[in-house]
XYZ file of C-alpha atoms in Angstrom:
532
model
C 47.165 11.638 42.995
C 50.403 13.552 42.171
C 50.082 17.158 43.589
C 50.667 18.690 40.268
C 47.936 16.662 38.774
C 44.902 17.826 37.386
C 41.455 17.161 38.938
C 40.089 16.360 36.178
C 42.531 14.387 35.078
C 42.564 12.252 38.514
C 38.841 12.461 38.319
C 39.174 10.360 34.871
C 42.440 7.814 35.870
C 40.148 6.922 39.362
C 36.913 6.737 37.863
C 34.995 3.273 38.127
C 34.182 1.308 34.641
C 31.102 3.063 33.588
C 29.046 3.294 30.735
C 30.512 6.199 28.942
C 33.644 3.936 28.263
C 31.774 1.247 26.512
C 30.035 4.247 24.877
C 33.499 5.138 23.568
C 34.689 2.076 22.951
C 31.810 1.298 20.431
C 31.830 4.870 18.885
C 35.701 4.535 18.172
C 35.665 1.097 17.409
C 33.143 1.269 14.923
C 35.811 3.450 13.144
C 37.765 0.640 13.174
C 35.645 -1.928 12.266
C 34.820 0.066 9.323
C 38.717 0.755 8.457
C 39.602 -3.426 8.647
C 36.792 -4.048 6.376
C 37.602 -1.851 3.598
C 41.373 -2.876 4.159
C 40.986 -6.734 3.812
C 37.482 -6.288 1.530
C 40.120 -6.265 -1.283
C 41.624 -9.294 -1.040
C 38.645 -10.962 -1.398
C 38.262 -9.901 -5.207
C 40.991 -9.155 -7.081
C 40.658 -12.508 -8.258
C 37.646 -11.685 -10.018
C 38.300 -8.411 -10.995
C 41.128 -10.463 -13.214
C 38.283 -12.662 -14.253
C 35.801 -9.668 -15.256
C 38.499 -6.994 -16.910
C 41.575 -8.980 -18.036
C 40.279 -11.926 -19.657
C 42.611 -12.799 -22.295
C 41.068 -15.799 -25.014
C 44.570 -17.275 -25.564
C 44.864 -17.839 -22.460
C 43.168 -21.225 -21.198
C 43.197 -20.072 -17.703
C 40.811 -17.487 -16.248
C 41.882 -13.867 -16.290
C 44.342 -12.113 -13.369
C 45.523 -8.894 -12.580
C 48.503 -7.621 -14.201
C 51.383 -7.300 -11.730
C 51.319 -3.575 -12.180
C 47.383 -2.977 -11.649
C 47.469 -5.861 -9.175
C 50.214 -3.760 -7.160
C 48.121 -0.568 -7.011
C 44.709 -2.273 -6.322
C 46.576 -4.021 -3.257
C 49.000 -0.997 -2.116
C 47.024 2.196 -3.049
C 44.929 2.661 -0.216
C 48.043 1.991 2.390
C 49.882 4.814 0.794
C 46.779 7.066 1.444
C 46.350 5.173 4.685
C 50.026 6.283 5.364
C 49.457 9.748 4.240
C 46.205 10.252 6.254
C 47.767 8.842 9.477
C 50.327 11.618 9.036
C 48.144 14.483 8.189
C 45.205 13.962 10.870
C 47.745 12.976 13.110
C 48.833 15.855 13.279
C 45.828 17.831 12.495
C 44.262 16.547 15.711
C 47.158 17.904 18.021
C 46.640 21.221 16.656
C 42.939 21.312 16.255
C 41.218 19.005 18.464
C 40.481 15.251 18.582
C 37.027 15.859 18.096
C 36.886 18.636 15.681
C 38.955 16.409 13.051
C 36.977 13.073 13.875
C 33.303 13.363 12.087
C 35.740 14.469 8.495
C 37.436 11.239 9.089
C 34.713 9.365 8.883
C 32.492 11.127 5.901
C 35.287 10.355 3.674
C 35.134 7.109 4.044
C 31.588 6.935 3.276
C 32.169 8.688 0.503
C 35.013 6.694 -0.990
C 33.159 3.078 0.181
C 30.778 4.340 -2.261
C 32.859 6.079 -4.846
C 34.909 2.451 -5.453
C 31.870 0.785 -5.527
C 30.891 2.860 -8.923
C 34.337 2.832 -10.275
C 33.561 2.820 -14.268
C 35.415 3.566 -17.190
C 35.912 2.833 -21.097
C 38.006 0.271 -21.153
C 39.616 -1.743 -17.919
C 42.409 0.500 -17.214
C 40.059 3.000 -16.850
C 37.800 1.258 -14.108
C 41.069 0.153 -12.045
C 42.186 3.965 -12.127
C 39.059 5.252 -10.919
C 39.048 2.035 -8.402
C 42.107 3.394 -7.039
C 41.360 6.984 -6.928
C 39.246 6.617 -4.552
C 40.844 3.626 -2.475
C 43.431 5.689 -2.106
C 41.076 8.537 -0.686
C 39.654 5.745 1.703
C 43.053 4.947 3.264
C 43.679 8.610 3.884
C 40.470 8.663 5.735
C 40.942 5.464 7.368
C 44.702 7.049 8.323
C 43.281 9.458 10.271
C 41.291 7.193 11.896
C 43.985 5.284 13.744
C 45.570 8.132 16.069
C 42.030 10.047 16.393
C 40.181 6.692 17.768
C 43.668 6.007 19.752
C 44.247 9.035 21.584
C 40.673 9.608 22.070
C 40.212 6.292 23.873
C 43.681 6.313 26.109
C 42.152 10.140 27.027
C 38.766 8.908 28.395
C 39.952 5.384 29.895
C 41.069 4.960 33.768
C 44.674 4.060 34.360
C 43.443 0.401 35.628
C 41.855 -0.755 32.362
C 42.861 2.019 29.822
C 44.878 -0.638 28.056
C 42.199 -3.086 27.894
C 39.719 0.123 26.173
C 41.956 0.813 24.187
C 43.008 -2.948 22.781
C 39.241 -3.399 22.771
C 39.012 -0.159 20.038
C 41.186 -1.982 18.064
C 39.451 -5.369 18.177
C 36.892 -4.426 16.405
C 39.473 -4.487 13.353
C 38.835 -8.564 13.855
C 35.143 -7.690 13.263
C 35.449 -5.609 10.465
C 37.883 -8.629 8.691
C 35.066 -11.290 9.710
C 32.578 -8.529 8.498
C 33.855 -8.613 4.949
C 34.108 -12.726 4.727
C 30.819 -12.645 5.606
C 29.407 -10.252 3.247
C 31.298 -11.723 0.577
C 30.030 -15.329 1.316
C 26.047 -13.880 1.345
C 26.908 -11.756 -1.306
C 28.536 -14.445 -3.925
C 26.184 -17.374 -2.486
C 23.510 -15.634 -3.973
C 24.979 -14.958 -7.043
C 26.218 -18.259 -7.568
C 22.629 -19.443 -7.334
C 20.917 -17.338 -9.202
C 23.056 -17.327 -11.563
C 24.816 -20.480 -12.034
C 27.309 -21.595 -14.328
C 29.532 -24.606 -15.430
C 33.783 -23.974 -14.533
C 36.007 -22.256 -16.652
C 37.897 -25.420 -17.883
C 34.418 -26.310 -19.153
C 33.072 -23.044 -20.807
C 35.717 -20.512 -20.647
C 34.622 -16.949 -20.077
C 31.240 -17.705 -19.661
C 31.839 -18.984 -16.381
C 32.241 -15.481 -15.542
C 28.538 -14.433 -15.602
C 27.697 -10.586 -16.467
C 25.731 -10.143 -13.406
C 29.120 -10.910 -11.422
C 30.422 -7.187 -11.504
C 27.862 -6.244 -9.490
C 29.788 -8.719 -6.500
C 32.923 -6.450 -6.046
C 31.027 -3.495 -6.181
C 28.133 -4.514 -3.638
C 31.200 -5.517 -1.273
C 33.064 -2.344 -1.743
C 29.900 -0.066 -1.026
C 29.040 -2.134 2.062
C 31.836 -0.318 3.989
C 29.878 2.883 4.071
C 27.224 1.320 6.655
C 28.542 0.930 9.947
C 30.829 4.525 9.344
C 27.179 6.257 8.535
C 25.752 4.373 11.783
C 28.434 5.683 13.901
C 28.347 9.628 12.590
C 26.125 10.798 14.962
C 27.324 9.629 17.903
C 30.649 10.620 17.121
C 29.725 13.997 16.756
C 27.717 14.106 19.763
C 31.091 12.905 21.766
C 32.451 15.696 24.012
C 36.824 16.936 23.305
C 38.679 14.928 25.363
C 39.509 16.625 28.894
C 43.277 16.005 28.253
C 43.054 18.385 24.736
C 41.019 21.024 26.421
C 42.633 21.369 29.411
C 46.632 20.602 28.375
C 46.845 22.153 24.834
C 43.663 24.432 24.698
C 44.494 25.450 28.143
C 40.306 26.113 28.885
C 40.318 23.925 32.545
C 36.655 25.607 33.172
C 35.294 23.594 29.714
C 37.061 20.657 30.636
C 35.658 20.259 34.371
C 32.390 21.034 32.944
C 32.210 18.267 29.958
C 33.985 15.598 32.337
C 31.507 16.418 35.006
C 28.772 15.869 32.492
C 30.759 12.546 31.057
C 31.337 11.331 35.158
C 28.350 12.851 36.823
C 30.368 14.528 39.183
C 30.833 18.055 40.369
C 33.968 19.031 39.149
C 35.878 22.076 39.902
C 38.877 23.762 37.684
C 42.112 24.030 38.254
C 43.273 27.383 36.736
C 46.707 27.805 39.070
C 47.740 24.089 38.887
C 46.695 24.506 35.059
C 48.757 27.202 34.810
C 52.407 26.048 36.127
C 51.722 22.763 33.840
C 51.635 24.443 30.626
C 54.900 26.899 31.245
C 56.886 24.606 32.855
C 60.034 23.658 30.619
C 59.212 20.130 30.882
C 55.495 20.826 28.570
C 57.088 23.273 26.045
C 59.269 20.983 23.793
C 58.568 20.038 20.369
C 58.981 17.355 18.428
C 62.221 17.882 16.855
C 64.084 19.212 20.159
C 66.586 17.873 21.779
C 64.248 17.144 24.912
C 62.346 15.288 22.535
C 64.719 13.112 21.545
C 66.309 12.764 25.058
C 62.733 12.170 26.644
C 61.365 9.875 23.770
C 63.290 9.555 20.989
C 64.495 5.853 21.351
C 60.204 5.195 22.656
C 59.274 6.808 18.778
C 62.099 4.613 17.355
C 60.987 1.570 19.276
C 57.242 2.061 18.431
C 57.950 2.481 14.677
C 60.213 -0.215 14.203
C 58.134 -2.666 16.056
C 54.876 -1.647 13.929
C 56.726 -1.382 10.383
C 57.939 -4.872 11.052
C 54.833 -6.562 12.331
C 53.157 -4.972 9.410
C 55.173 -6.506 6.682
C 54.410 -9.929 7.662
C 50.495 -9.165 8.860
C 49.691 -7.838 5.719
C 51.347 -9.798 3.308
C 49.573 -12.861 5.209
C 46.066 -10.955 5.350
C 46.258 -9.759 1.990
C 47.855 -13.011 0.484
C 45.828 -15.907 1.930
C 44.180 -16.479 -1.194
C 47.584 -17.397 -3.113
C 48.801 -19.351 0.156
C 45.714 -21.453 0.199
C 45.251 -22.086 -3.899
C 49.600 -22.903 -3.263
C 48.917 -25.633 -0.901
C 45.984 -27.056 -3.007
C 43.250 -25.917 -0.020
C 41.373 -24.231 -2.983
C 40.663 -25.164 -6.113
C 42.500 -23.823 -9.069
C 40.897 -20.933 -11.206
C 40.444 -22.895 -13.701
C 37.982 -25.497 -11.903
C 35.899 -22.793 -10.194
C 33.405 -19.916 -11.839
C 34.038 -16.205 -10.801
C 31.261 -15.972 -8.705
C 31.975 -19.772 -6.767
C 35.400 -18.611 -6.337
C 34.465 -15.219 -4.416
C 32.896 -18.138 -2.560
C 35.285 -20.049 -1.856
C 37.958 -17.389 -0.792
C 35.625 -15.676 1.232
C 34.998 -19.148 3.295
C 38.491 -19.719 3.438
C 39.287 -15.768 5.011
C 36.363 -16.405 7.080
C 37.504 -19.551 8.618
C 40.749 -18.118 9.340
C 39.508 -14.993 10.745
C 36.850 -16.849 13.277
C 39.353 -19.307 14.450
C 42.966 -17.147 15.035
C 42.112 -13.314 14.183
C 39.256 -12.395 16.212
C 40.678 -14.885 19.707
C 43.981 -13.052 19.589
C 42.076 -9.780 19.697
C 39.425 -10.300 22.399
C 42.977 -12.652 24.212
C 44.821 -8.900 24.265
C 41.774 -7.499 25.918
C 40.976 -9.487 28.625
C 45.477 -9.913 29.740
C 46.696 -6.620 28.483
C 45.978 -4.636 32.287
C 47.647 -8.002 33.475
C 50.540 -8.849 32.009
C 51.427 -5.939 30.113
C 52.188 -4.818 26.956
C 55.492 -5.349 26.836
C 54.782 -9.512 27.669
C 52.658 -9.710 25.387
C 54.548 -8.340 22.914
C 57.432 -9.941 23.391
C 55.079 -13.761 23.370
C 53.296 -12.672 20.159
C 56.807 -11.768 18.296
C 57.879 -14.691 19.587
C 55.628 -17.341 18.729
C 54.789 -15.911 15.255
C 58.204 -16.484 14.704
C 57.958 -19.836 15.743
C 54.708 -20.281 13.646
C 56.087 -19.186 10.394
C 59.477 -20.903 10.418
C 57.329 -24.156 11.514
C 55.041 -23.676 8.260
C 58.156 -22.217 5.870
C 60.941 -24.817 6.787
C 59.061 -28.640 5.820
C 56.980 -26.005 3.374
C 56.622 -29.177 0.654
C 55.333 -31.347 3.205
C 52.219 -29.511 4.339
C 50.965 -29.300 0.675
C 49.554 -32.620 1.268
C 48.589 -32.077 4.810
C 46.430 -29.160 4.222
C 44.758 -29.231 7.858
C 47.979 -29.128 9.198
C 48.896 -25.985 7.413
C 45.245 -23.749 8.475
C 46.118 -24.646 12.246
C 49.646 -23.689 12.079
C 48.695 -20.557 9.735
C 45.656 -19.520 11.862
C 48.344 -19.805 14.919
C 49.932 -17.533 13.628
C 46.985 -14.623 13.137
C 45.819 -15.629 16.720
C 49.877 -14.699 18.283
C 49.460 -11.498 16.118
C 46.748 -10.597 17.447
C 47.524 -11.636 20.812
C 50.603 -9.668 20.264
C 52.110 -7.233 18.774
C 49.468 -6.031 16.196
C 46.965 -4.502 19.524
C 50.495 -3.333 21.449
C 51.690 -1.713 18.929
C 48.484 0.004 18.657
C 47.658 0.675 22.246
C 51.790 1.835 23.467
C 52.039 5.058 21.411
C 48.422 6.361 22.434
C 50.090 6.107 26.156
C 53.585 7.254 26.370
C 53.986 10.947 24.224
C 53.081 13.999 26.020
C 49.025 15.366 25.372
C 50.339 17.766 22.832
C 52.234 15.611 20.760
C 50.616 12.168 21.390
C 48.152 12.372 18.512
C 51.244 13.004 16.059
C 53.576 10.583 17.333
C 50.553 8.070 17.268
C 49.973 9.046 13.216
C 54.068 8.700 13.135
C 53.985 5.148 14.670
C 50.943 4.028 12.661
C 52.565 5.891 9.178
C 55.718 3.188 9.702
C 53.227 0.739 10.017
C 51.680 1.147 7.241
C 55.244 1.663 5.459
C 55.872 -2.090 6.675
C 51.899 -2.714 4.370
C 53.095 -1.221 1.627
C 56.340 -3.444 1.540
C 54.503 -6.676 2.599
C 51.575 -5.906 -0.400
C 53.890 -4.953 -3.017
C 56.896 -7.653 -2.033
C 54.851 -10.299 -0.954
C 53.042 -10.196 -4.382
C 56.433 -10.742 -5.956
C 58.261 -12.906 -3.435
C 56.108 -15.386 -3.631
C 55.754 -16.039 -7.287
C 57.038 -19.551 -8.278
C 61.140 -20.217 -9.146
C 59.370 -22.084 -12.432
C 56.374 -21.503 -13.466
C 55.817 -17.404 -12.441
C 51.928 -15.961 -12.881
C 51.763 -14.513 -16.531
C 53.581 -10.564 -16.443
C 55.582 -11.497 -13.096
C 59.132 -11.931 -12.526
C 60.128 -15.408 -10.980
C 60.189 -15.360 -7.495
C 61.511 -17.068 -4.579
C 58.058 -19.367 -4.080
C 55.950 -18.852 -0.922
C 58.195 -21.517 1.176
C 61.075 -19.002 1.229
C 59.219 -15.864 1.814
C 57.034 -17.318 4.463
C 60.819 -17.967 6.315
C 61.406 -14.437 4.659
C 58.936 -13.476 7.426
C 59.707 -15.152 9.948
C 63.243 -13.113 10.166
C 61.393 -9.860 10.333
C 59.052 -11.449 13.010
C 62.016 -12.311 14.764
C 63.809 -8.529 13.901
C 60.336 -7.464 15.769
C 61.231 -9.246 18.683
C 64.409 -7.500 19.171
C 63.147 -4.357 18.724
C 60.457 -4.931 21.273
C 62.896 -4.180 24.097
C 63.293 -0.602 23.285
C 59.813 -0.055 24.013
C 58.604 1.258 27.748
C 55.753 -0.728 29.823
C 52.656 1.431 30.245
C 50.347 -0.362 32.859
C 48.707 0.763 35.783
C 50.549 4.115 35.223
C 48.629 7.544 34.162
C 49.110 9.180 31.242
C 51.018 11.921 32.728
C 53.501 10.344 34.634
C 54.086 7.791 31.406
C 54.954 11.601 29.626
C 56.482 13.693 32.935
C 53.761 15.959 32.321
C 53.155 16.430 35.701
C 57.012 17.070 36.613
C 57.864 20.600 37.950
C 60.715 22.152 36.130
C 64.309 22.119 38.275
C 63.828 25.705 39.383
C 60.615 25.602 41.080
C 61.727 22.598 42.611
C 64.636 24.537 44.322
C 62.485 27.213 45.572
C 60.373 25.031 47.155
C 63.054 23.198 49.013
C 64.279 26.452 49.934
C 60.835 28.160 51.236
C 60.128 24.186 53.401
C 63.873 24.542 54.597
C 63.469 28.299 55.726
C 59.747 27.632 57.497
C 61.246 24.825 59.303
């Protein structure tokens, strides 16, 4: 224990795995689980939102998106996921982790629901109200990220806090199974009950009435688990670290770790005291110290997340296109709306059971081992290797479609086994209590800056060189921007090594919290010198 640590704050880095952290990890992660599945629940159908809306009778192939409403379906809820990461972020430095927490997570009910009974006059209409309140989701979902984050790397030990934390943020692989698998009941049921012949066979009546009701059942869904979790959230107590660092109360932050450990703890009002006034705890965020301290850590988290973003996402959000492109589905044309949902859904489930969800639970059980920075640096690495490997003989895995999943779900599993739980787990670690929140929301805000890109490019990218999707530009074809991203993997790589390794360390000697500012220091020396 350093002698200007905390008790408290020992009390919490020494204390045995216990119950209250799988408490917390369940509470927080249900946040998350909730946040993946109303992410990815989109991708699974925009394809029949083009069928239901944008049917066009000239046409002889079933309807689509047009680029434009297309772009904001996929994109709108990462800018508000961008915006919200920034805002609560922020919000729960100044106010408390746990006062800003419960808000988070009503909105989301709300907006899971509010998309689910998007209507209007005429299409246009329903796909504005649609995003409305996706976009309100993502700014609740934004503020899950650094909340859940901080929270978790504030409760954990220093022995396994990286392994709570990664296991927070696993749950994401639950919430993306989550939504294949609701889909799959969801549009099975449909498709039986209400069967009908393809679209090359009947045209538009292949897309049965009753099939609106699909997207909007999925939607809704999303407001279960965050409903399930609201109490116990709320019945969590603030994190010592807030209450004792930047509310400065040490009394109410022995007390509610005492209750949390089940040990007498006593405060530390003196030690407290010298912590908060020394020079080394009083810098903002756009100091000089700040920028001396941490400023190449912010740059390195940022980077590392916007760039790992813009190739997750696009993947995630894209597989549909990437599977239909490499003849693994069915065209549109050959399927009805409702055995299409189906057959997407089985796809993203397949991929999510055999690469996503591994990588995650991989992170979880090495992280406290290895390190973050190893892991990082491997998952960069190999994704690299994975995407080049499918993007470079690109023609020749059209007819080798098995080939293609194992290479493709390779590379979900070295995400997730990689960068996309360290770049989630580093920033909750290395920023001082009073910023860390912020610079967490800052981190996850580039991230989701790297979504936006990968949604909106990817969409374009990868339209054909010939034979473009009707209303797009031609692209580049999905060959060329799968080796696209499999530069920015490798950029990712690089900027890796400007990020610190966190294990086995405490929070507050990661930030120098605990360091005594240069003057006190001297008159220490000087009072040991003069009793000797």
């Amino acid at each position: 224990m350093s002698n200007n640590q905390l008790g408290v704050l020992h009390a919490l880095d020494a204390a045995k795995t216990q119950w209250y952290h799988f408490t917390a990890i369940v509470i927080a992660g249900m946040g998350f689980f909730t946040d993946a599945y109303d992410l990815f629940c989109i991708s699974l159908i925009t394809k029949l939102l083009g069928r239901i809306y944008y049917h066009d009778e000239k046409d002889h192939k079933p309807g689509t998106l047009p680029p434009n409403v297309a772009a904001a379906v996929n994109g709108v809820a990462f800018v508000g996921t961008l915006t919200g990461q920034l805002f609560f972020g922020w919000l729960g430095d100044k106010l408390g982790r746990k006062r800003v927490y419960g808000l988070t997570l009503m909105l989301m009910v709300v907006c899971s629901i509010g998309s689910g009974l998007s209507f209007g006059d005429n299409p246009n209409g329903v796909m504005a109200t649609l995003c409305f309140f996706r976009f309100w989701l993502g700014f609740g979902i934004g503020g899950d990220y650094p909340l859940s984050a901080t929270i978790m790397s504030e409760y954990a030990n220093k022995k396994t806090r990286g392994a709570f934390i990664a296991a927070v943020f696993a749950m994401q692989g639950f919430g993306i199974l989550a939504g294949g698998i609701v889909a799959l009941i969801v549009s099975f049921t449909f498709d039986h009950a209400y069967k009908a012949d393809p679209y090359w066979l009947i045209g538009q009546k292949s897309t049965v009435p009753q099939a609106d009701y699909i997207w909007r059942i999925i939607v809704m869904f999303g407001a279960v688990p965050a409903l399930l979790t609201y109490y116990w959230r709320m019945k969590m107590p603030e994190t010592a670290r807030y209450t004792a660092l930047i509310a400065r109360n040490s009394k109410q932050a022995a007390a509610d770790m005492s209750k949390v450990l089940n040990v007498e703890l006593k405060p530390d009002e003196e030690k407290i005291e010298k912590i908060i006034t020394a020079p080394s705890n009083s810098f903002g965020l756009f100091s000089k110290e700040f920028a001396k301290r941490h400023g190449l850590h912010l740059l390195g988290t940022t980077s590392t997340w916007f760039l790992l973003d813009i190739a997750f996402y696009s993947s995630n959000l894209f597989q549909k296109d990437i599977f239909t492109a490499i003849g693994w589905l069915p065209k549109a044309e050959k399927m009805s709306a409702t055995h299409e949902v189906y057959r997407v859904a089985r796809a993203q489930t397949l991929i999510a059971l055999c690469g996503t969800v591994p990588g995650y639970w991989f992170t979880v059980a090495l992280i406290d081992h290895i390190g973050r920075f190893t892991i990082q640096l491997i998952g960069f690495f190999f994704m690299t290797v994975f995407m080049f490997a499918l993007a470079i003989p690109y023609n020749h895995w059209k007819s080798h479609n098995a080939g293609f999943l194992v290479m493709y779900s390779l590379t979900f599993f070295f995400a997730n086994f990689g960068p996309n739980a360290t770049t989630f787990v580093v920033p909750a670690e290395i920023f001082p209590a009073r910023l860390r929140s912020t610079c967490h929301g800052i981190s996850a805000a580039a991230g989701k800056a790297g979504a936006i890109v990968g949604a909106f490019g990817f969409l374009y990218a990868s339209q054909s060189q010939t034979k473009p999707d009707a209303g797009y530009p031609h692209g580049i074809g999905v060959g060329k921007t799968l080796m696209v991203l499999g530069a920015v993997n490798c950029l990712g790589f690089l900027c890796t090594f400007m990020v610190p390794e966190s294990k086995g360390k405490s929070l507050e000697e990661l930030t120098g919290e605990n360091e005594e500012d240069d003057e006190h220091k001297q008159t220490t020396s000087i009072e040991k010198v003069s009793a000797a």
